[in-house]
Short mmCIF file of C-alpha atoms in Angstrom, two decimals:
data_model
loop_
_atom_site.label_atom_id
_atom_site.label_comp_id
_atom_site.label_asym_id
_atom_site.label_seq_id
_atom_site.Cartn_x
_atom_site.Cartn_y
_atom_site.Cartn_z
CA UNK A 14 -33.92 21.67 60.70
CA UNK A 15 -32.60 18.21 61.45
CA UNK A 16 -35.33 16.69 59.27
CA UNK A 17 -34.33 18.96 56.37
CA UNK A 18 -30.69 17.95 56.70
CA UNK A 19 -31.68 14.32 56.77
CA UNK A 20 -33.84 14.71 53.65
CA UNK A 21 -31.08 16.67 51.95
CA UNK A 22 -28.57 13.96 52.87
CA UNK A 23 -30.81 11.25 51.44
CA UNK A 24 -31.27 13.24 48.23
CA UNK A 25 -27.53 13.69 47.75
CA UNK A 26 -26.88 10.04 48.52
CA UNK A 27 -29.56 9.01 46.04
CA UNK A 28 -28.07 11.23 43.36
CA UNK A 29 -24.62 9.79 43.96
CA UNK A 30 -25.99 6.28 43.72
CA UNK A 31 -27.79 7.02 40.47
CA UNK A 32 -24.72 8.77 39.10
CA UNK A 33 -22.51 5.77 39.80
CA UNK A 34 -24.99 3.55 37.97
CA UNK A 35 -25.27 5.84 34.96
CA UNK A 36 -21.56 6.53 34.49
CA UNK A 37 -20.30 4.14 31.82
CA UNK A 38 -17.12 2.17 32.28
CA UNK A 39 -14.32 2.16 29.74
CA UNK A 40 -13.35 -1.10 28.04
CA UNK A 41 -10.03 -1.14 26.20
CA UNK A 42 -9.24 -2.93 22.95
CA UNK A 43 -5.60 -2.86 21.87
CA UNK A 44 -4.65 -2.33 18.23
CA UNK A 45 -1.24 -3.28 16.81
CA UNK A 46 -0.68 -1.95 13.30
CA UNK A 47 2.19 -1.07 10.91
CA UNK A 48 1.54 2.67 10.77
CA UNK A 49 5.09 3.30 9.52
CA UNK A 50 7.86 1.31 7.86
CA UNK A 51 7.78 -0.73 4.62
CA UNK A 52 4.11 -1.71 4.93
CA UNK A 53 2.91 1.49 6.59
CA UNK A 54 0.33 1.91 3.84
CA UNK A 55 -1.27 -1.37 4.90
CA UNK A 56 -1.68 -0.18 8.46
CA UNK A 57 -3.02 3.23 7.53
CA UNK A 58 -5.74 1.69 5.35
CA UNK A 59 -6.57 -0.79 8.11
CA UNK A 60 -6.89 1.87 10.80
CA UNK A 61 -9.06 4.08 8.57
CA UNK A 62 -11.55 1.25 8.30
CA UNK A 63 -11.30 0.44 12.01
CA UNK A 64 -11.84 4.04 13.12
CA UNK A 65 -14.92 4.33 10.94
CA UNK A 66 -16.43 1.20 12.51
CA UNK A 67 -15.58 2.48 15.99
CA UNK A 68 -17.37 5.71 15.11
CA UNK A 69 -20.43 3.74 13.98
CA UNK A 70 -20.35 1.47 17.05
CA UNK A 71 -18.45 3.11 19.93
CA UNK A 72 -20.24 1.45 22.86
CA UNK A 73 -21.16 -1.96 24.20
CA UNK A 74 -24.80 -2.93 24.64
CA UNK A 75 -24.54 -2.14 28.36
CA UNK A 76 -23.42 1.42 27.62
CA UNK A 77 -19.71 0.94 28.34
CA UNK A 78 -17.42 3.08 26.20
CA UNK A 79 -14.94 1.25 23.98
CA UNK A 80 -11.48 2.78 23.85
CA UNK A 81 -9.03 1.83 21.12
CA UNK A 82 -5.36 1.86 22.14
CA UNK A 83 -3.21 1.96 19.00
CA UNK A 84 0.47 1.02 18.91
CA UNK A 85 2.62 1.33 15.78
CA UNK A 86 4.73 -1.80 15.27
CA UNK A 87 6.74 -0.01 12.55
CA UNK A 88 6.30 -3.05 10.26
CA UNK A 89 8.61 -5.00 12.57
CA UNK A 90 8.40 -8.35 14.39
CA UNK A 91 10.18 -7.26 17.56
CA UNK A 92 8.11 -4.09 17.77
CA UNK A 93 4.97 -6.24 17.43
CA UNK A 94 5.99 -8.36 20.40
CA UNK A 95 6.86 -5.25 22.43
CA UNK A 96 3.51 -3.70 21.54
CA UNK A 97 1.63 -6.77 22.77
CA UNK A 98 3.53 -6.71 26.08
CA UNK A 99 2.77 -3.02 26.55
CA UNK A 100 -0.92 -3.33 25.74
CA UNK A 101 -1.41 -6.30 28.04
CA UNK A 102 0.76 -5.29 31.01
CA UNK A 103 0.52 -1.48 31.00
CA UNK A 104 -2.68 -0.55 29.17
CA UNK A 105 -4.65 -3.53 30.55
CA UNK A 106 -6.55 -4.18 27.32
CA UNK A 107 -9.13 -6.95 27.22
CA UNK A 108 -8.42 -8.00 23.63
CA UNK A 109 -6.14 -7.09 20.72
CA UNK A 110 -6.81 -6.40 17.03
CA UNK A 111 -3.66 -7.11 15.02
CA UNK A 112 -0.92 -7.25 14.12
CA UNK A 113 -2.50 -7.24 10.65
CA UNK A 114 -0.06 -9.37 8.64
CA UNK A 115 1.17 -12.91 9.27
CA UNK A 116 4.82 -12.42 10.26
CA UNK A 117 4.10 -9.62 12.74
CA UNK A 118 1.06 -11.38 14.18
CA UNK A 119 3.00 -14.59 14.73
CA UNK A 120 5.66 -12.60 16.57
CA UNK A 121 3.24 -11.57 19.29
CA UNK A 122 0.86 -14.52 19.64
CA UNK A 123 2.94 -16.36 22.26
CA UNK A 124 2.79 -13.32 24.50
CA UNK A 125 -0.98 -13.12 24.10
CA UNK A 126 -1.39 -16.85 24.69
CA UNK A 127 0.64 -16.72 27.90
CA UNK A 128 -1.42 -13.77 29.13
CA UNK A 129 -4.67 -15.43 28.01
CA UNK A 130 -5.54 -12.30 26.03
CA UNK A 131 -7.70 -12.83 22.93
CA UNK A 132 -6.27 -11.69 19.60
CA UNK A 133 -8.23 -11.27 16.38
CA UNK A 134 -6.05 -10.86 13.30
CA UNK A 135 -7.57 -9.03 10.31
CA UNK A 136 -5.50 -10.37 7.39
CA UNK A 137 -2.87 -12.70 8.85
CA UNK A 138 -3.43 -15.59 6.45
CA UNK A 139 -0.46 -17.86 7.20
CA UNK A 140 -1.60 -21.32 8.28
CA UNK A 141 0.53 -21.23 11.46
CA UNK A 142 -1.08 -18.07 12.87
CA UNK A 143 -3.84 -19.99 14.65
CA UNK A 144 -2.31 -23.47 14.75
CA UNK A 145 -2.25 -24.87 18.30
CA UNK A 146 -3.44 -21.49 19.63
CA UNK A 147 -6.33 -21.06 22.05
CA UNK A 148 -6.51 -17.27 22.15
CA UNK A 149 -5.71 -16.34 18.53
CA UNK A 150 -8.40 -16.05 15.87
CA UNK A 151 -8.71 -14.37 12.47
CA UNK A 152 -11.52 -13.01 10.31
CA UNK A 153 -9.72 -13.69 7.02
CA UNK A 154 -9.33 -17.01 5.24
CA UNK A 155 -6.03 -18.88 5.54
CA UNK A 156 -3.35 -19.39 2.92
CA UNK A 157 -4.47 -22.99 2.60
CA UNK A 158 -7.71 -21.71 1.05
CA UNK A 159 -6.16 -18.81 -0.90
CA UNK A 160 -3.47 -21.03 -2.42
CA UNK A 161 -6.10 -23.55 -3.53
CA UNK A 162 -8.26 -20.78 -5.03
CA UNK A 163 -5.30 -19.37 -6.98
CA UNK A 164 -4.28 -22.78 -8.34
CA UNK A 165 -7.81 -23.65 -9.39
CA UNK A 166 -8.27 -20.29 -11.11
CA UNK A 167 -4.98 -20.65 -12.97
CA UNK A 168 -5.82 -24.12 -14.29
CA UNK A 169 -9.59 -24.10 -14.69
CA UNK A 170 -10.24 -20.49 -15.67
CA UNK A 171 -7.05 -19.19 -17.25
CA UNK A 172 -6.10 -22.61 -18.66
CA UNK A 173 -2.41 -21.97 -17.93
CA UNK A 174 -0.35 -25.05 -17.08
CA UNK A 175 3.24 -23.81 -17.31
CA UNK A 176 4.16 -21.51 -14.43
CA UNK A 177 6.99 -19.79 -12.61
CA UNK A 178 6.55 -19.19 -8.89
CA UNK A 179 8.11 -16.12 -7.23
CA UNK A 180 8.36 -16.30 -3.43
CA UNK A 181 9.47 -13.66 -0.93
CA UNK A 182 11.54 -15.74 1.49
CA UNK A 183 11.34 -13.04 4.18
CA UNK A 184 7.56 -13.30 4.43
CA UNK A 185 5.77 -16.15 6.21
CA UNK A 186 2.76 -15.07 4.17
CA UNK A 187 4.51 -15.61 0.83
CA UNK A 188 6.15 -18.86 1.89
CA UNK A 189 2.84 -20.30 3.10
CA UNK A 190 0.80 -19.48 0.00
CA UNK A 191 3.61 -20.62 -2.31
CA UNK A 192 3.70 -24.02 -0.64
CA UNK A 193 -0.05 -24.56 -0.98
CA UNK A 194 -0.21 -23.22 -4.54
CA UNK A 195 2.70 -25.38 -5.66
CA UNK A 196 1.07 -28.55 -4.33
CA UNK A 197 -2.41 -27.74 -5.65
CA UNK A 198 -1.20 -26.54 -9.06
CA UNK A 199 0.75 -29.75 -9.65
CA UNK A 200 -2.17 -31.86 -8.49
CA UNK A 201 -4.38 -30.17 -11.08
CA UNK A 202 -1.93 -30.93 -13.87
CA UNK A 203 0.15 -27.77 -13.84
CA UNK A 204 3.92 -27.69 -14.23
CA UNK A 205 6.02 -25.28 -12.14
CA UNK A 206 9.15 -24.85 -14.22
CA UNK A 207 11.02 -22.64 -11.77
CA UNK A 208 10.79 -21.29 -8.23
CA UNK A 209 12.42 -17.86 -7.99
CA UNK A 210 13.17 -16.27 -4.62
CA UNK A 211 13.26 -12.62 -3.63
CA UNK A 212 13.66 -10.68 -0.37
CA UNK A 213 11.42 -7.89 0.89
CA UNK A 214 13.07 -4.59 0.02
CA UNK A 215 14.70 -5.81 -3.19
CA UNK A 216 14.30 -3.39 -6.09
CA UNK A 217 16.26 -4.78 -9.04
CA UNK A 218 14.67 -7.93 -10.45
CA UNK A 219 15.96 -7.77 -14.03
CA UNK A 220 18.44 -10.66 -13.78
CA UNK A 221 15.79 -12.92 -12.28
CA UNK A 222 13.20 -11.83 -14.84
CA UNK A 223 15.61 -12.34 -17.74
CA UNK A 224 16.04 -15.96 -16.66
CA UNK A 225 12.28 -16.34 -16.34
CA UNK A 226 11.70 -14.89 -19.80
CA UNK A 227 14.02 -17.50 -21.34
CA UNK A 228 11.81 -20.24 -19.86
CA UNK A 229 8.72 -18.87 -21.66
CA UNK A 230 6.20 -19.48 -18.86
CA UNK A 231 2.48 -19.03 -19.46
CA UNK A 232 1.91 -17.83 -15.90
CA UNK A 233 3.89 -16.06 -13.19
CA UNK A 234 2.38 -16.55 -9.73
CA UNK A 235 3.78 -14.17 -7.13
CA UNK A 236 2.17 -14.05 -3.66
CA UNK A 237 4.15 -10.99 -2.53
CA UNK A 238 3.53 -7.47 -1.23
CA UNK A 239 2.68 -4.35 -3.21
CA UNK A 240 6.03 -2.55 -3.55
CA UNK A 241 7.97 -5.52 -4.93
CA UNK A 242 5.01 -6.63 -7.06
CA UNK A 243 4.79 -3.23 -8.74
CA UNK A 244 8.50 -3.14 -9.50
CA UNK A 245 8.44 -6.67 -10.91
CA UNK A 246 5.51 -5.73 -13.13
CA UNK A 247 7.32 -2.70 -14.52
CA UNK A 248 10.62 -4.49 -15.12
CA UNK A 249 8.85 -7.51 -16.66
CA UNK A 250 7.19 -5.25 -19.20
CA UNK A 251 10.50 -3.57 -19.99
CA UNK A 252 11.96 -7.00 -20.75
CA UNK A 253 9.03 -7.95 -22.95
CA UNK A 254 7.65 -10.75 -20.76
CA UNK A 255 4.20 -11.72 -22.03
CA UNK A 256 3.19 -14.28 -19.38
CA UNK A 257 0.03 -13.69 -17.37
CA UNK A 258 0.54 -12.57 -13.76
CA UNK A 259 -1.49 -13.83 -10.82
CA UNK A 260 -1.04 -12.36 -7.34
CA UNK A 261 -2.78 -12.54 -3.98
CA UNK A 262 -4.36 -10.11 -1.50
CA UNK A 263 -1.01 -8.49 -0.63
CA UNK A 264 -0.42 -7.42 -4.24
CA UNK A 265 -2.91 -4.55 -4.46
CA UNK A 266 -3.20 -3.77 -0.73
CA UNK A 267 -1.10 -0.59 -1.09
CA UNK A 268 -1.38 1.97 -3.89
CA UNK A 269 2.39 1.73 -4.30
CA UNK A 270 1.66 -1.29 -6.50
CA UNK A 271 -0.12 0.94 -9.00
CA UNK A 272 2.36 3.81 -8.56
CA UNK A 273 5.42 1.60 -9.11
CA UNK A 274 3.91 -0.60 -11.80
CA UNK A 275 2.05 2.03 -13.81
CA UNK A 276 0.43 0.65 -16.95
CA UNK A 277 2.52 -2.53 -16.63
CA UNK A 278 0.02 -3.95 -14.10
CA UNK A 279 -2.82 -3.88 -16.63
CA UNK A 280 -4.40 -7.29 -16.99
CA UNK A 281 -2.93 -8.73 -13.79
CA UNK A 282 -5.15 -11.11 -11.81
CA UNK A 283 -5.35 -11.42 -8.05
CA UNK A 284 -7.14 -13.32 -5.34
CA UNK A 285 -8.44 -11.04 -2.60
CA UNK A 286 -10.22 -10.84 0.72
CA UNK A 287 -13.00 -8.48 -0.31
CA UNK A 288 -14.40 -6.49 -3.22
CA UNK A 289 -16.85 -3.59 -3.05
CA UNK A 290 -18.30 -4.84 -6.33
CA UNK A 291 -19.10 -8.31 -5.01
CA UNK A 292 -22.74 -8.93 -4.06
CA UNK A 293 -23.49 -7.69 -0.53
CA UNK A 294 -24.59 -10.48 1.80
CA UNK A 295 -25.31 -8.56 5.02
CA UNK A 296 -27.11 -5.36 6.02
CA UNK A 297 -23.95 -4.11 7.77
CA UNK A 298 -21.91 -4.48 4.58
CA UNK A 299 -24.31 -2.09 2.83
CA UNK A 300 -24.34 0.37 5.74
CA UNK A 301 -20.56 0.27 6.14
CA UNK A 302 -19.81 0.79 2.46
CA UNK A 303 -22.16 3.78 2.33
CA UNK A 304 -20.51 5.33 5.38
CA UNK A 305 -17.01 4.52 4.08
CA UNK A 306 -17.58 6.27 0.76
CA UNK A 307 -19.15 9.26 2.50
CA UNK A 308 -16.43 9.63 5.16
CA UNK A 309 -13.35 8.64 3.17
CA UNK A 310 -14.49 9.34 -0.39
CA UNK A 311 -13.10 6.11 -1.83
CA UNK A 312 -13.84 2.43 -2.26
CA UNK A 313 -13.75 0.17 0.78
CA UNK A 314 -10.24 -1.18 1.33
CA UNK A 315 -10.08 -4.94 2.05
CA UNK A 316 -7.69 -4.38 4.96
CA UNK A 317 -9.95 -1.65 6.33
CA UNK A 318 -13.12 -3.72 6.32
CA UNK A 319 -11.38 -6.83 7.71
CA UNK A 320 -9.90 -4.77 10.54
CA UNK A 321 -13.34 -3.32 11.20
CA UNK A 322 -14.70 -6.85 11.41
CA UNK A 323 -11.95 -7.92 13.82
CA UNK A 324 -13.31 -5.16 16.06
CA UNK A 325 -16.90 -6.24 15.40
CA UNK A 326 -16.19 -9.83 16.43
CA UNK A 327 -14.56 -8.71 19.68
CA UNK A 328 -17.42 -6.33 20.50
CA UNK A 329 -20.02 -9.02 19.77
CA UNK A 330 -18.17 -11.38 22.13
CA UNK A 331 -17.94 -8.73 24.86
CA UNK A 332 -21.69 -8.13 24.61
CA UNK A 333 -22.30 -11.76 25.57
CA UNK A 334 -20.28 -11.50 28.78
CA UNK A 335 -21.65 -10.26 32.10
CA UNK A 336 -18.23 -8.71 32.62
CA UNK A 337 -16.95 -7.52 29.19
CA UNK A 338 -13.40 -7.34 30.56
CA UNK A 339 -13.40 -11.06 31.38
CA UNK A 340 -10.81 -12.23 28.85
CA UNK A 341 -11.72 -15.91 29.15
CA UNK A 342 -15.39 -15.20 28.47
CA UNK A 343 -14.61 -12.84 25.59
CA UNK A 344 -12.29 -15.36 23.99
CA UNK A 345 -14.81 -18.19 24.40
CA UNK A 346 -17.45 -16.14 22.58
CA UNK A 347 -15.05 -15.06 19.84
CA UNK A 348 -14.22 -18.68 19.08
CA UNK A 349 -17.94 -19.54 19.03
CA UNK A 350 -18.82 -17.01 16.29
CA UNK A 351 -21.24 -18.58 13.78
CA UNK A 352 -22.92 -16.97 10.77
CA UNK A 353 -21.87 -13.54 12.02
CA UNK A 354 -23.33 -10.74 9.92
CA UNK A 355 -20.18 -8.71 9.43
CA UNK A 356 -19.23 -5.71 7.29
CA UNK A 357 -17.21 -7.92 4.94
CA UNK A 358 -19.86 -10.64 4.71
CA UNK A 359 -20.86 -13.66 6.76
CA UNK A 360 -18.17 -15.03 9.09
CA UNK A 361 -18.04 -18.36 10.91
CA UNK A 362 -15.04 -19.31 13.04
CA UNK A 363 -13.80 -22.87 13.46
CA UNK A 364 -10.95 -23.23 15.95
CA UNK A 365 -10.16 -19.57 15.38
CA UNK A 366 -10.10 -19.82 11.57
CA UNK A 367 -12.66 -17.99 9.45
CA UNK A 368 -14.69 -20.00 6.98
CA UNK A 369 -15.47 -17.44 4.29
CA UNK A 370 -15.36 -16.63 0.60
CA UNK A 371 -12.53 -15.23 -1.53
CA UNK A 372 -12.87 -12.94 -4.53
CA UNK A 373 -10.87 -12.74 -7.75
CA UNK A 374 -10.12 -9.40 -9.39
CA UNK A 375 -8.47 -8.26 -12.61
CA UNK A 376 -6.66 -4.96 -13.14
CA UNK A 377 -8.57 -3.04 -15.80
CA UNK A 378 -7.78 0.62 -16.65
CA UNK A 379 -5.61 0.87 -13.56
CA UNK A 380 -8.27 -0.35 -11.13
CA UNK A 381 -9.39 -3.63 -9.61
CA UNK A 382 -12.38 -5.12 -11.43
CA UNK A 383 -14.34 -7.84 -9.65
CA UNK A 384 -14.59 -11.08 -11.58
CA UNK A 385 -16.07 -13.72 -9.28
CA UNK A 386 -16.54 -15.03 -5.74
CA UNK A 387 -15.12 -18.39 -4.69
CA UNK A 388 -16.82 -20.09 -1.73
CA UNK A 389 -15.04 -22.54 0.60
#
C-alpha cells in the first residue's frame, strides 16, 4: 500500500512537472492606435492589418502566446502619452507598436525611452521620431526620403517647375515633408511661388485657393491628411484650378479623401508606403495579401501592412532572445534587423530607421493605380 502511494505520488509529481513545462507563457505587446477621433479611420485600417498578422502568427518560436493590448489614443498627443504610461506600468508590455502617426508617436517616445521599452512605429515618418532615440524604431521610410522622392517626381517625371506648397502647421508630419520637399524642389530647379498654411480640422479653403489660382501654378504639393485633402480637391475643382496635385502617404490613407473629394481627385498623384500592385519581393508579402483579400475582402491597406510588419519585427526580435520579455535584448535585435523578409517587402533598419522603397500612385477612376517604385 505504501509502495502504491509512493508510485502514485511520483506519477502526479511527474505530470505536474510536465504540465508546467508544456504550459505556454504569455508575452504582451502594447498597441497604441487612433481608433477614434479625426484620424480614427487610420487606426482602424492599421489594426485590421495587425489583427490579421497576429492571427497568422500568434505565437513565438518557443510556444509562448503573444497577447496584443490595444489602447485608443483618440487621435490625441496627450492620450498617446497616457497610453504609453499605462501599457508600460500597468500592463507590463515588453514592446509597443504605435502610435501610428508622427505627432502622436513623438508624444510618447520619451516615456518609452525612460522605461527602456522598445517602440516600433508603423508610419511615423517625421525625421525627429527616431532622432537621438535608442528604443524607438520604425518600419516606414522617413520624410527625408519621401520629400526627396516627391520633388524628384515633380521635376523629372511631371516636368512641373512652378509650384505652390500647402502645409498643415498642426502636423509634424506635414511640416517635416514640406521642409524637405521645398529644399529638394528648389535644388532641382523648381520654383515655389507660395507657401500656404492650413490647420487640421479646417473645412473652408476657398479664399486660400482663390489666391493660389491667381498665381497660376503648374503644381500644388500638399503633404496633408485625407479629410482636408479631399475638401481641397473638391473646392479647387469648383474654382476651376487646373494645376496638377501631388500628395503623400497621408492623402489616400482614409477613404474620406475619396468621399469628400469625389471625382475632383481624379488624376491626383501621391507618394506612398506600399501598393498591392507593386511587384512582390517576399514570400510573406504574397501570403499576407492572399489572406488579407480573403479575410477582409479588399486591397491591402498601406497602414495595415506596415502595422503588421511592426509586429513582425518585434516578434522576430523576441525569437532571438532566451527571455522574450527582456526589453534590452528585444530592442537590440529590433535595431539589428537586416534584409528582413516582411509582408510589405524587404526591411533593413539603420539606427532605428527603415531603408526601404517608396511607391508612386495616380488616382484613376476613383482608385489608386500603381505607377512605379522608387528605391533609396
